[in-house]
Amino acid sequence: MSGGRGFAAALFVALALALAFLTLPIVAIFVSVSPRELVSSLDDPGVLDALWLSLRTTLAALAIIVVVGTPAAYLLATRSFRAKALVTTLVELPLVLPPAVAGVGLLAALGPAGIAGGPIEDSGIRLALETAGVVVALTFVAAPFFIRGAQVAFASVDRTWLQASRTLGASEARTFLRVAIPAAAPGMLAGLALAWGRAVGEFGATLIFAGSFRGRTQTAPLAIYERLGTDFTGALALAAVLVVFSAALLLTAKLLSGQQAVDVVR
Amino acid sequence: MLCVEARTTLGRFELDASLRAPAGGCLALAGPSGSGKSTLLRIAAGLLRPTHGRVTWGEEVWLDTARGRNVAPELRGCGYVFQDYALFGHMQVWQNVAYGLQGLSRAERRRRADELLERFGIGRLATARPRTLSGGERQRVALARALAPSPRALLLDEPLSALDARTRASASRELAAVLRDAAVPALLVTHDFTEAAVLGDRVAVIDGGRIVQEGTAGELAAAPASAFVADFTGAVVLTGVAREGPDGTTIVELDGGGIATSTDRRTGPVALSVHPWEIALEPDGTHHEGSARNRLAAEVVTVTAIGNRVRVGLAAAQPLVAEITGAAVGGLHLEPGVRVTATWKATATRLVSL
């Protein structure tokens, strides 16, 4: 009896330790910067530039991810083909790839001296050290979060719904748009929220592939890093904004995932 | 006329069957689960492509694997009712019904959907979500949705099996009326022979991917081609109207004439069922006073040996089937044309309200 109680206490202590450790940095950010300092730091044009650039580049990356990733995820979820497991693994690879590796890889592939760099340069597009390069880096690291979420969401759509749609005169494309996407929407949005969170926090790949030029490639995380030595309060203020944004995304993803589960159970 | 022929292997399962549903008629495809009946339905709809097969609707060829022809499901125009109804959960009921109505204004689609829902007595559910509906309501929405685009054939996969016993009787009556009104060929899949007999003009029994026998329900029960069909056909079903009888019994006035007694308490329209092996045969004109309360005069139509027993098909006001031993057949000199009296006990007589 007392052994059982001791075990329960151990579980409780472990959770308390984990919770304290994981929330302490967040708490510290808000304790170290007063609301007044936070607001005045946000008047700094450099901070605003970084936030604005982060917003633009992440939204551009998300647009690319959704347009290409949705049909790709649908295919992975609804068709079986040879090497499907391999393809799925390759698509998921950026999830576990160190960001620095992603940055170096992108340079080697799409940089001026990269294997595909020549044709890209010839067509007049510059990626490395440009805003477009930031979008490329964000797309690379964030896409798997969305594709995975969308694939699971599509796979959990009742297959007979898709078949019913076909027998009712809808083509495969119409079935995709009218039945599959609306039915999978909560799961897709949850995946999108996670992808957005990953893109907003992206640091290493962006730094290596696009550099850190204020107003051009310096996103909010890069701006935080630059300020560490000179303007710690400014860094904290930017960090506080990102914490609020990330927490909102996580909450959204949780709520949407819950809804998806309810929809699947019907 | 809808014709389906298919030969295909799915894993270790082999399907090799062909069937035809006439325009305005319903062919019930009956068999145990895993017999391949739903697979045939999917092939008819174009949801599954067999290795070898041919599906034709009138003069139109929907599938011909020999010629590499395969018309997409959306161009076949089959009204399909799925086993679990497959209603779109993210749409309201009326939107489900209107889904197949393309090329019309939203107002017109809504009007037609409401009209159909009204016809099925569920007009009040137009804006409800499918997950809030009962099984019987879902079944009607699924039927309305399948009928909305005026389908060229009706394909029904176990349309009643998801319903509880009480709802099933009324749903079965409604479905029979829909099938009567529909002027298109209908294929209905069921694992229940009684359901097949009630809803199908003809019944094809499928087992292990092969059609083992096809005919009217009466023909199958009277002269089953195999012991499997004999067992599968199960009880003899007669219809009639029940009223209270003496000593707590129920008297059933059989449709077409004759009276039967049951110990089940029911009143009003009923289906009466009795197993063929409960029915005994006596020579015509005997007035043997045994314990069996039910006595019907009948004429022998068929005598079919199945294993160590013999099925005797009988013509009375409604067809009857008795199962007896070969020795009894010899003793009574049973052959087509001989008149007999069929007897069975009131306690072996089950009643189900219709």
XYZ file of C-alpha atoms in Angstrom:
620
model
C 0.000 0.000 0.000
C 2.669 2.452 1.056
C 4.801 1.209 -1.905
C 1.982 2.241 -4.277
C 1.785 5.636 -2.648
C 5.556 6.057 -2.928
C 5.427 5.282 -6.650
C 2.633 7.789 -7.199
C 4.686 10.397 -5.377
C 7.704 9.633 -7.604
C 5.573 10.141 -10.725
C 4.303 13.406 -9.322
C 7.813 14.650 -8.530
C 9.029 13.746 -12.041
C 6.200 15.662 -13.649
C 6.771 18.661 -11.373
C 10.486 18.702 -12.282
C 9.747 18.473 -16.000
C 7.117 21.169 -15.826
C 9.377 23.538 -13.849
C 12.328 23.003 -16.180
C 10.286 23.397 -19.375
C 8.394 26.500 -18.295
C 11.184 28.289 -16.394
C 12.764 29.969 -19.498
C 9.350 31.166 -20.655
C 8.573 32.564 -17.220
C 12.040 34.179 -17.098
C 11.451 36.063 -20.352
C 8.292 37.690 -19.041
C 9.806 38.357 -15.596
C 12.953 39.969 -17.044
C 11.213 42.386 -19.371
C 8.607 44.769 -18.003
C 5.548 45.482 -20.138
C 6.729 49.085 -20.553
C 10.150 47.975 -21.853
C 8.493 45.445 -24.102
C 6.293 48.056 -25.751
C 9.090 50.603 -26.140
C 11.420 47.980 -27.678
C 8.776 47.204 -30.246
C 9.056 50.821 -31.429
C 12.588 50.020 -32.596
C 12.413 49.860 -36.422
C 14.910 46.979 -36.433
C 12.592 44.852 -34.267
C 9.562 45.707 -36.362
C 11.484 44.936 -39.577
C 12.394 41.510 -38.237
C 8.820 40.703 -37.175
C 7.406 41.954 -40.476
C 9.941 39.916 -42.462
C 9.145 36.826 -40.376
C 5.441 37.261 -41.054
C 5.920 37.721 -44.824
C 8.406 34.898 -45.326
C 6.521 32.372 -43.170
C 3.229 33.137 -44.942
C 4.896 32.787 -48.352
C 6.423 29.472 -47.268
C 3.050 28.257 -45.948
C 1.353 29.160 -49.232
C 3.888 27.069 -51.171
C 3.599 24.221 -48.668
C -0.210 24.118 -48.841
C -0.445 24.337 -52.631
C 2.088 21.573 -53.281
C 1.768 19.638 -50.037
C -2.011 19.096 -50.046
C -2.212 17.069 -53.270
C 1.031 15.272 -52.386
C -0.347 14.290 -48.967
C -3.626 13.149 -50.599
C -1.725 10.886 -52.943
C 0.302 9.407 -50.090
C -2.861 8.863 -48.054
C -5.126 7.336 -50.688
C -2.947 5.392 -53.118
C -0.648 2.486 -52.536
C 2.375 2.154 -54.751
C 5.764 0.567 -54.704
C 8.323 2.410 -52.548
C 5.570 4.372 -50.781
C 7.248 3.770 -47.402
C 10.521 5.074 -48.819
C 8.858 8.165 -50.284
C 7.094 8.879 -46.991
C 10.372 8.560 -45.094
C 12.172 10.902 -47.500
C 9.402 13.480 -47.153
C 9.671 13.252 -43.360
C 13.494 13.445 -43.325
C 13.718 17.242 -42.713
C 11.880 16.637 -39.406
C 14.992 15.061 -37.910
C 17.651 16.784 -40.020
C 19.821 19.266 -38.044
C 18.977 22.785 -39.337
C 22.654 23.446 -40.062
C 22.686 20.400 -42.336
C 19.589 21.726 -44.086
C 21.313 25.092 -44.633
C 24.490 23.554 -46.024
C 22.438 21.204 -48.183
C 20.392 24.051 -49.598
C 23.590 25.960 -50.414
C 25.072 22.915 -52.122
C 21.859 22.449 -54.101
C 20.529 25.923 -54.850
C 23.435 28.243 -53.992
C 25.420 30.028 -56.728
C 27.858 27.104 -56.896
C 25.203 24.468 -56.163
C 24.223 21.603 -58.451
C 20.989 23.352 -59.485
C 22.390 26.836 -58.864
C 23.435 27.497 -62.490
C 20.011 27.203 -64.137
C 18.383 29.142 -61.289
C 20.968 31.936 -61.630
C 20.478 31.964 -65.420
C 16.732 32.494 -65.049
C 17.480 35.643 -63.066
C 16.406 34.336 -59.671
C 18.714 34.805 -56.709
C 18.021 32.689 -53.648
C 21.134 32.609 -51.483
C 21.436 35.650 -49.202
C 18.053 36.948 -50.446
C 14.528 37.096 -48.975
C 13.489 34.378 -51.449
C 16.184 32.219 -49.904
C 14.599 32.640 -46.482
C 11.309 31.367 -47.949
C 13.145 28.379 -49.460
C 14.769 27.513 -46.131
C 11.489 27.874 -44.219
C 9.633 25.768 -46.780
C 12.253 23.049 -46.510
C 12.132 22.714 -42.735
C 8.384 23.284 -42.246
C 6.830 21.323 -45.144
C 7.032 17.868 -43.504
C 4.965 19.081 -40.530
C 2.093 19.988 -42.822
C 2.419 17.027 -45.197
C 2.460 14.569 -42.307
C -0.577 16.171 -40.675
C -2.476 16.333 -43.946
C -1.567 12.744 -44.842
C -2.901 11.426 -41.520
C -6.013 13.608 -41.882
C -6.702 12.361 -45.431
C -6.076 8.758 -44.419
C -8.664 9.032 -41.656
C -11.382 10.278 -44.020
C -13.825 7.389 -44.472
C -12.946 5.782 -47.807
C -16.618 5.147 -48.554
C -17.244 8.934 -48.476
C -14.887 9.285 -51.434
C -16.562 6.371 -53.200
C -20.035 7.754 -52.475
C -18.974 11.061 -53.996
C -17.837 9.295 -57.176
C -21.085 7.337 -57.562
C -22.966 10.629 -57.148
C -21.335 11.961 -60.292
C -18.334 13.814 -58.898
C -14.972 13.380 -60.614
C -11.912 12.497 -58.594
C -10.805 16.163 -58.580
C -14.239 17.345 -57.420
C -14.282 14.619 -54.756
C -10.884 15.870 -53.551
C -12.113 19.462 -53.314
C -15.659 18.929 -52.035
C -15.316 15.901 -49.760
C -11.708 15.014 -48.935
C -10.419 18.519 -48.118
C -13.418 19.695 -46.041
C -13.479 16.391 -44.156
C -9.732 16.534 -43.508
C -9.647 20.297 -42.853
C -9.226 20.194 -39.049
C -6.247 17.826 -39.295
C -4.754 19.820 -42.153
C -5.051 23.073 -40.196
C -3.466 21.447 -37.147
C -0.539 20.373 -39.349
C -0.403 23.874 -40.800
C -0.227 25.440 -37.333
C 2.701 23.184 -36.424
C 4.423 24.004 -39.722
C 3.956 27.702 -39.064
C 5.406 27.355 -35.585
C 8.442 25.538 -36.981
C 8.902 28.169 -39.730
C 8.663 31.098 -37.337
C 11.323 29.559 -35.082
C 13.659 28.607 -37.958
C 17.248 29.750 -37.315
C 20.113 27.581 -38.535
C 19.114 26.816 -42.112
C 18.095 30.428 -42.719
C 21.366 31.784 -41.302
C 23.509 29.488 -43.438
C 21.532 29.731 -46.671
C 20.227 33.314 -46.550
C 22.478 35.054 -44.030
C 21.295 37.696 -41.564
C 20.804 41.011 -43.342
C 18.493 43.420 -41.602
C 15.244 43.999 -43.519
C 16.185 41.389 -46.150
C 16.899 38.034 -44.507
C 16.994 38.796 -40.798
C 13.905 37.111 -39.392
C 12.873 37.461 -35.743
C 15.027 34.575 -34.388
C 18.082 35.942 -36.237
C 17.358 39.422 -34.865
C 17.211 37.994 -31.345
C 20.641 36.434 -31.844
C 22.114 39.679 -33.205
C 20.815 41.699 -30.244
C 22.125 39.360 -27.534
C 25.390 41.299 -27.026
C 24.132 44.838 -27.553
C 20.452 45.038 -26.631
C 19.425 42.181 -24.340
C 16.106 43.870 -23.507
C 15.282 44.107 -27.206
C 16.100 40.428 -27.607
C 13.807 39.595 -24.676
C 10.993 41.694 -26.144
C 11.219 39.884 -29.488
C 11.360 36.574 -27.645
C 8.215 37.466 -25.715
C 6.345 38.165 -28.946
C 7.415 34.808 -30.394
C 6.390 32.959 -27.204
C 2.876 34.400 -27.385
C 2.625 33.587 -31.099
C 3.925 30.016 -30.674
C 1.639 29.342 -27.707
C -1.351 30.535 -29.744
C -0.374 28.207 -32.606
C 0.058 25.225 -30.283
C -3.330 25.859 -28.718
C -4.934 26.130 -32.162
C -3.327 22.867 -33.274
C -4.554 21.099 -30.111
C -8.099 22.349 -30.492
C -8.201 21.359 -34.170
C -6.734 17.912 -33.491
C -9.402 17.339 -30.876
C -12.075 18.279 -33.369
C -10.606 15.918 -35.962
C -10.772 13.070 -33.449
C -14.426 13.824 -32.777
C -15.168 13.967 -36.496
C -13.540 10.617 -37.099
C -15.542 8.975 -34.334
C -18.652 10.781 -35.572
C -30.907 -4.511 -67.870
C -27.680 -4.402 -65.888
C -25.257 -7.273 -66.506
C -22.174 -7.916 -64.429
C -19.586 -10.578 -65.166
C -16.356 -10.714 -63.233
C -13.431 -13.020 -62.681
C -10.836 -11.695 -60.287
C -8.535 -12.660 -57.452
C -8.350 -10.557 -54.315
C -5.617 -11.928 -52.112
C -6.565 -15.591 -51.619
C -10.178 -14.963 -52.552
C -11.403 -15.889 -56.006
C -14.493 -14.331 -57.491
C -16.057 -15.794 -60.608
C -19.644 -14.752 -61.069
C -22.095 -13.286 -63.505
C -25.540 -11.859 -62.910
C -28.172 -9.691 -64.486
C -30.794 -7.350 -63.056
C -33.688 -6.570 -65.396
C -34.955 -3.001 -65.825
C -37.469 -2.279 -63.098
C -36.617 -5.484 -61.286
C -34.562 -6.177 -58.217
C -32.050 -8.992 -58.080
C -31.114 -9.806 -54.510
C -27.600 -11.136 -54.139
C -27.607 -13.211 -50.982
C -24.713 -14.945 -49.318
C -22.715 -15.207 -46.112
C -20.143 -12.549 -45.264
C -16.965 -12.918 -47.279
C -18.795 -14.559 -50.196
C -17.909 -11.725 -52.581
C -21.326 -10.123 -52.913
C -20.229 -6.603 -52.003
C -17.249 -6.969 -54.340
C -19.638 -7.603 -57.239
C -21.589 -4.483 -56.320
C -18.399 -2.389 -56.321
C -17.447 -3.803 -59.690
C -20.880 -2.830 -61.035
C -20.415 0.725 -59.731
C -16.863 1.012 -61.080
C -15.312 1.350 -57.623
C -13.290 -1.810 -58.205
C -11.768 -3.089 -61.417
C -11.684 -6.889 -61.757
C -8.899 -8.680 -63.598
C -11.397 -9.961 -66.147
C -14.884 -8.641 -66.431
C -17.687 -7.052 -68.379
C -20.366 -4.718 -67.112
C -23.117 -3.548 -69.440
C -26.150 -1.363 -68.940
C -28.572 -1.875 -71.806
C -26.465 -1.305 -74.907
C -23.842 0.688 -73.004
C -20.591 -1.028 -72.115
C -19.332 0.217 -68.734
C -16.482 -2.228 -68.377
C -14.817 -4.556 -70.825
C -11.392 -5.634 -69.669
C -10.795 -7.526 -72.929
C -11.090 -4.226 -74.839
C -9.528 -2.064 -72.129
C -12.743 -0.127 -71.580
C -13.591 1.154 -68.092
C -16.126 3.949 -67.586
C -15.425 6.045 -64.465
C -17.929 5.631 -61.598
C -19.129 9.233 -61.906
C -20.182 8.604 -65.515
C -22.099 5.378 -64.794
C -24.913 7.028 -62.859
C -25.443 4.293 -60.282
C -27.305 5.175 -57.112
C -25.264 3.407 -54.444
C -26.419 2.901 -50.859
C -23.428 1.942 -48.725
C -23.645 -0.485 -45.837
C -22.920 2.199 -43.218
C -24.574 4.813 -45.487
C -21.373 6.895 -45.902
C -23.163 10.200 -45.319
C -20.832 13.196 -45.573
C -20.315 14.248 -41.956
C -19.216 17.774 -42.832
C -22.439 18.545 -44.674
C -26.010 19.038 -43.562
C -28.597 16.435 -44.523
C -30.002 18.435 -47.427
C -26.492 19.090 -48.770
C -25.867 15.347 -48.712
C -29.020 14.746 -50.737
C -28.250 17.621 -53.137
C -24.634 16.548 -53.661
C -25.405 14.589 -56.814
C -27.519 17.387 -58.330
C -24.992 19.212 -60.432
C -25.510 22.092 -62.837
C -28.453 23.532 -60.895
C -28.763 26.700 -58.833
C -28.362 26.355 -55.075
C -32.025 27.235 -54.543
C -33.149 24.588 -57.021
C -30.889 21.941 -55.472
C -32.263 22.812 -52.030
C -35.846 22.599 -53.336
C -35.287 19.151 -54.854
C -33.502 17.869 -51.775
C -36.335 19.096 -49.529
C -38.865 17.450 -51.829
C -37.111 14.079 -51.574
C -36.622 14.375 -47.814
C -40.332 15.181 -47.498
C -41.170 12.080 -49.511
C -39.186 9.992 -47.030
C -40.875 11.742 -44.113
C -37.723 13.448 -42.842
C -38.191 16.977 -44.178
C -37.629 18.373 -40.685
C -34.053 17.006 -40.686
C -32.883 19.042 -43.711
C -30.405 21.143 -41.731
C -29.331 18.443 -39.265
C -25.855 16.894 -39.256
C -25.669 13.174 -40.112
C -24.049 12.286 -36.769
C -27.144 13.462 -34.895
C -29.468 11.089 -36.807
C -30.770 7.670 -35.786
C -29.961 4.596 -37.887
C -33.337 4.617 -39.607
C -33.052 8.316 -40.449
C -29.557 7.832 -41.871
C -30.818 4.985 -44.035
C -33.520 7.224 -45.486
C -31.074 10.061 -46.121
C -28.744 7.626 -47.891
C -31.618 6.371 -50.019
C -32.764 9.921 -50.824
C -29.194 10.886 -51.735
C -28.813 7.894 -54.046
C -32.164 8.591 -55.758
C -31.697 12.372 -56.124
C -29.743 12.378 -59.422
C -32.277 9.938 -60.999
C -29.820 7.029 -61.167
C -29.762 4.571 -64.047
C -29.322 1.634 -61.673
C -29.657 1.141 -57.933
C -26.980 -0.681 -55.975
C -27.759 -1.410 -52.337
C -25.160 -2.898 -49.999
C -26.865 -4.432 -46.932
C -29.207 -1.427 -46.705
C -30.960 -2.759 -43.600
C -28.202 -4.474 -41.651
C -27.162 -1.374 -39.677
C -30.689 -1.031 -38.257
C -32.096 -2.489 -35.064
C -34.778 -5.156 -35.418
C -37.670 -2.774 -34.751
C -36.643 -0.178 -37.326
C -35.824 -2.866 -39.866
C -39.424 -3.963 -40.478
C -40.640 -0.462 -41.402
C -37.452 0.343 -43.331
C -37.868 -2.888 -45.275
C -41.444 -1.940 -46.205
C -40.328 1.507 -47.373
C -37.446 0.085 -49.339
C -39.737 -2.427 -51.047
C -41.957 0.480 -52.132
C -38.949 2.431 -53.449
C -37.788 -0.600 -55.419
C -41.286 -1.105 -56.836
C -41.475 2.538 -57.972
C -37.971 2.663 -59.422
C -38.023 1.822 -63.102
C -34.316 0.971 -63.121
C -32.473 -2.278 -62.520
C -31.596 -2.813 -58.881
C -28.973 -5.036 -57.270
C -29.361 -5.622 -53.562
C -26.773 -7.350 -51.430
C -27.794 -9.067 -48.205
C -26.666 -11.863 -45.917
C -30.246 -12.555 -44.922
C -32.308 -14.834 -47.171
C -35.620 -13.604 -45.787
C -34.631 -10.032 -46.658
C -33.626 -11.191 -50.125
C -36.958 -12.973 -50.539
C -38.951 -9.924 -49.439
C -37.038 -7.310 -51.468
C -35.818 -9.217 -54.521
C -37.904 -10.279 -57.495
C -35.259 -12.923 -57.956
C -32.538 -14.157 -55.631
C -29.004 -15.218 -56.532
C -27.221 -17.128 -53.784
C -23.465 -16.563 -53.759
C -20.933 -18.604 -51.810
C -17.142 -18.553 -52.000
C -17.180 -16.099 -54.909
C -19.537 -18.177 -57.083
C -23.245 -17.918 -57.772
C -24.511 -21.301 -56.612
C -28.155 -20.855 -57.619
C -30.508 -18.241 -58.967
C -34.287 -18.133 -59.108
C -37.298 -16.822 -57.260
C -37.096 -17.194 -53.500
C -39.797 -19.868 -53.690
C -37.873 -21.857 -56.301
C -34.682 -21.752 -54.252
C -36.426 -22.895 -51.091
C -38.398 -25.618 -52.851
C -35.557 -27.043 -54.934
C -32.205 -25.946 -53.515
C -29.266 -26.908 -55.705
C -27.095 -27.799 -52.735
C -27.168 -28.379 -49.006
C -25.646 -24.900 -48.638
C -28.578 -23.253 -50.417
C -31.018 -25.421 -48.447
C -29.527 -24.281 -45.149
C -29.171 -20.718 -46.325
C -32.802 -20.353 -47.379
C -33.756 -21.169 -43.785
C -37.361 -20.825 -42.792
C -40.454 -20.858 -44.965
C -42.024 -17.398 -44.788
C -45.773 -16.832 -45.196
C -47.568 -13.524 -44.823
C -50.950 -12.871 -43.281
C -52.963 -10.931 -40.729
C -52.866 -11.976 -37.085
C -55.634 -11.767 -34.498
C -56.110 -13.089 -30.972
C -57.170 -16.739 -30.783
C -58.320 -19.017 -27.944
C -56.069 -19.911 -24.977
C -53.621 -17.082 -25.644
C -52.783 -18.344 -29.137
C -52.692 -16.211 -32.249
C -54.710 -16.991 -35.375
C -53.172 -15.870 -38.687
C -55.400 -15.463 -41.743
C -52.900 -16.272 -44.468
C -52.823 -14.080 -47.550
C -54.454 -16.041 -50.387
C -56.394 -18.288 -48.002
C -55.833 -20.714 -45.171
C -55.371 -20.306 -41.447
C -52.370 -20.909 -39.212
C -51.964 -20.842 -35.450
C -48.966 -19.620 -33.499
C -48.050 -19.299 -29.856
C -46.337 -15.958 -30.567
C -48.541 -13.018 -29.631
C -48.967 -10.542 -32.465
C -51.817 -8.673 -34.119
C -52.054 -7.039 -37.525
C -49.933 -7.811 -40.607
C -47.283 -10.423 -39.879
C -44.663 -12.599 -41.512
C -45.021 -16.179 -40.287
C -41.954 -18.381 -40.414
C -41.515 -22.094 -39.901
C -38.492 -24.257 -40.644
C -38.915 -26.810 -43.455
C -37.847 -29.612 -41.098
C -40.736 -28.764 -38.763
C -43.277 -29.467 -41.513
C -44.623 -33.014 -41.816
C -46.570 -34.378 -44.791
C -49.635 -36.631 -44.671
C -51.609 -38.191 -47.497
C -54.456 -35.986 -48.679
C -57.825 -36.488 -47.001
C -56.576 -38.035 -43.769
C -58.005 -36.482 -40.656
C -55.308 -37.485 -38.286
C -55.903 -35.796 -34.936
C -52.339 -35.159 -33.746
C -50.923 -32.318 -31.711
C -50.027 -30.242 -34.772
C -52.447 -27.280 -34.938
C -51.558 -26.225 -38.451
C -52.853 -28.149 -41.479
C -52.698 -26.863 -45.046
C -53.713 -28.724 -48.205
C -51.024 -28.535 -50.870
C -49.804 -30.114 -54.086
C -46.293 -31.483 -54.519
C -44.363 -29.460 -57.112
C -40.770 -30.595 -56.716
C -38.911 -33.398 -54.957
C -35.192 -32.642 -54.521
C -32.678 -34.801 -52.688
C -30.033 -32.870 -50.738
C -27.660 -35.235 -48.974
C -29.573 -37.598 -46.711
C -32.792 -35.544 -46.765
C -35.332 -34.528 -49.357
C -36.803 -31.100 -49.993
C -40.420 -31.185 -51.122
C -41.678 -28.015 -52.756
C -45.416 -27.538 -52.278
C -47.958 -25.346 -54.021
C -50.598 -23.904 -51.703
C -52.034 -20.387 -51.532
C -48.441 -19.423 -50.687
C -45.550 -21.768 -51.551
C -44.399 -24.107 -48.785
C -41.367 -26.316 -48.352
C -41.064 -29.470 -46.266
C -37.905 -31.367 -45.500
C -38.326 -35.077 -44.903
C -36.360 -38.336 -45.222
C -36.030 -40.350 -48.412
C -37.920 -43.239 -46.750
C -40.887 -40.954 -46.086
C -40.919 -39.855 -49.717
C -41.155 -43.488 -50.805
C -43.803 -44.325 -48.212
C -46.068 -41.468 -49.336
C -45.340 -42.018 -53.063
C -44.468 -38.344 -53.349
C -44.012 -36.969 -56.831
C -45.093 -33.788 -58.580
C -48.875 -33.567 -58.769
C -49.620 -35.634 -55.632
C -51.926 -33.903 -53.139
C -50.870 -33.901 -49.491
C -51.597 -32.145 -46.218
C -48.723 -30.183 -44.657
C -48.817 -30.047 -40.866
C -46.734 -28.323 -38.221
C -47.050 -27.257 -34.614
C -48.204 -23.841 -33.439
C -45.173 -23.816 -31.124
C -42.806 -24.066 -34.125
C -44.437 -21.050 -35.755
C -42.698 -17.700 -35.350
C -44.421 -14.388 -36.047
C -42.796 -11.070 -36.923
C -44.839 -7.882 -37.265
C -44.747 -6.282 -40.688
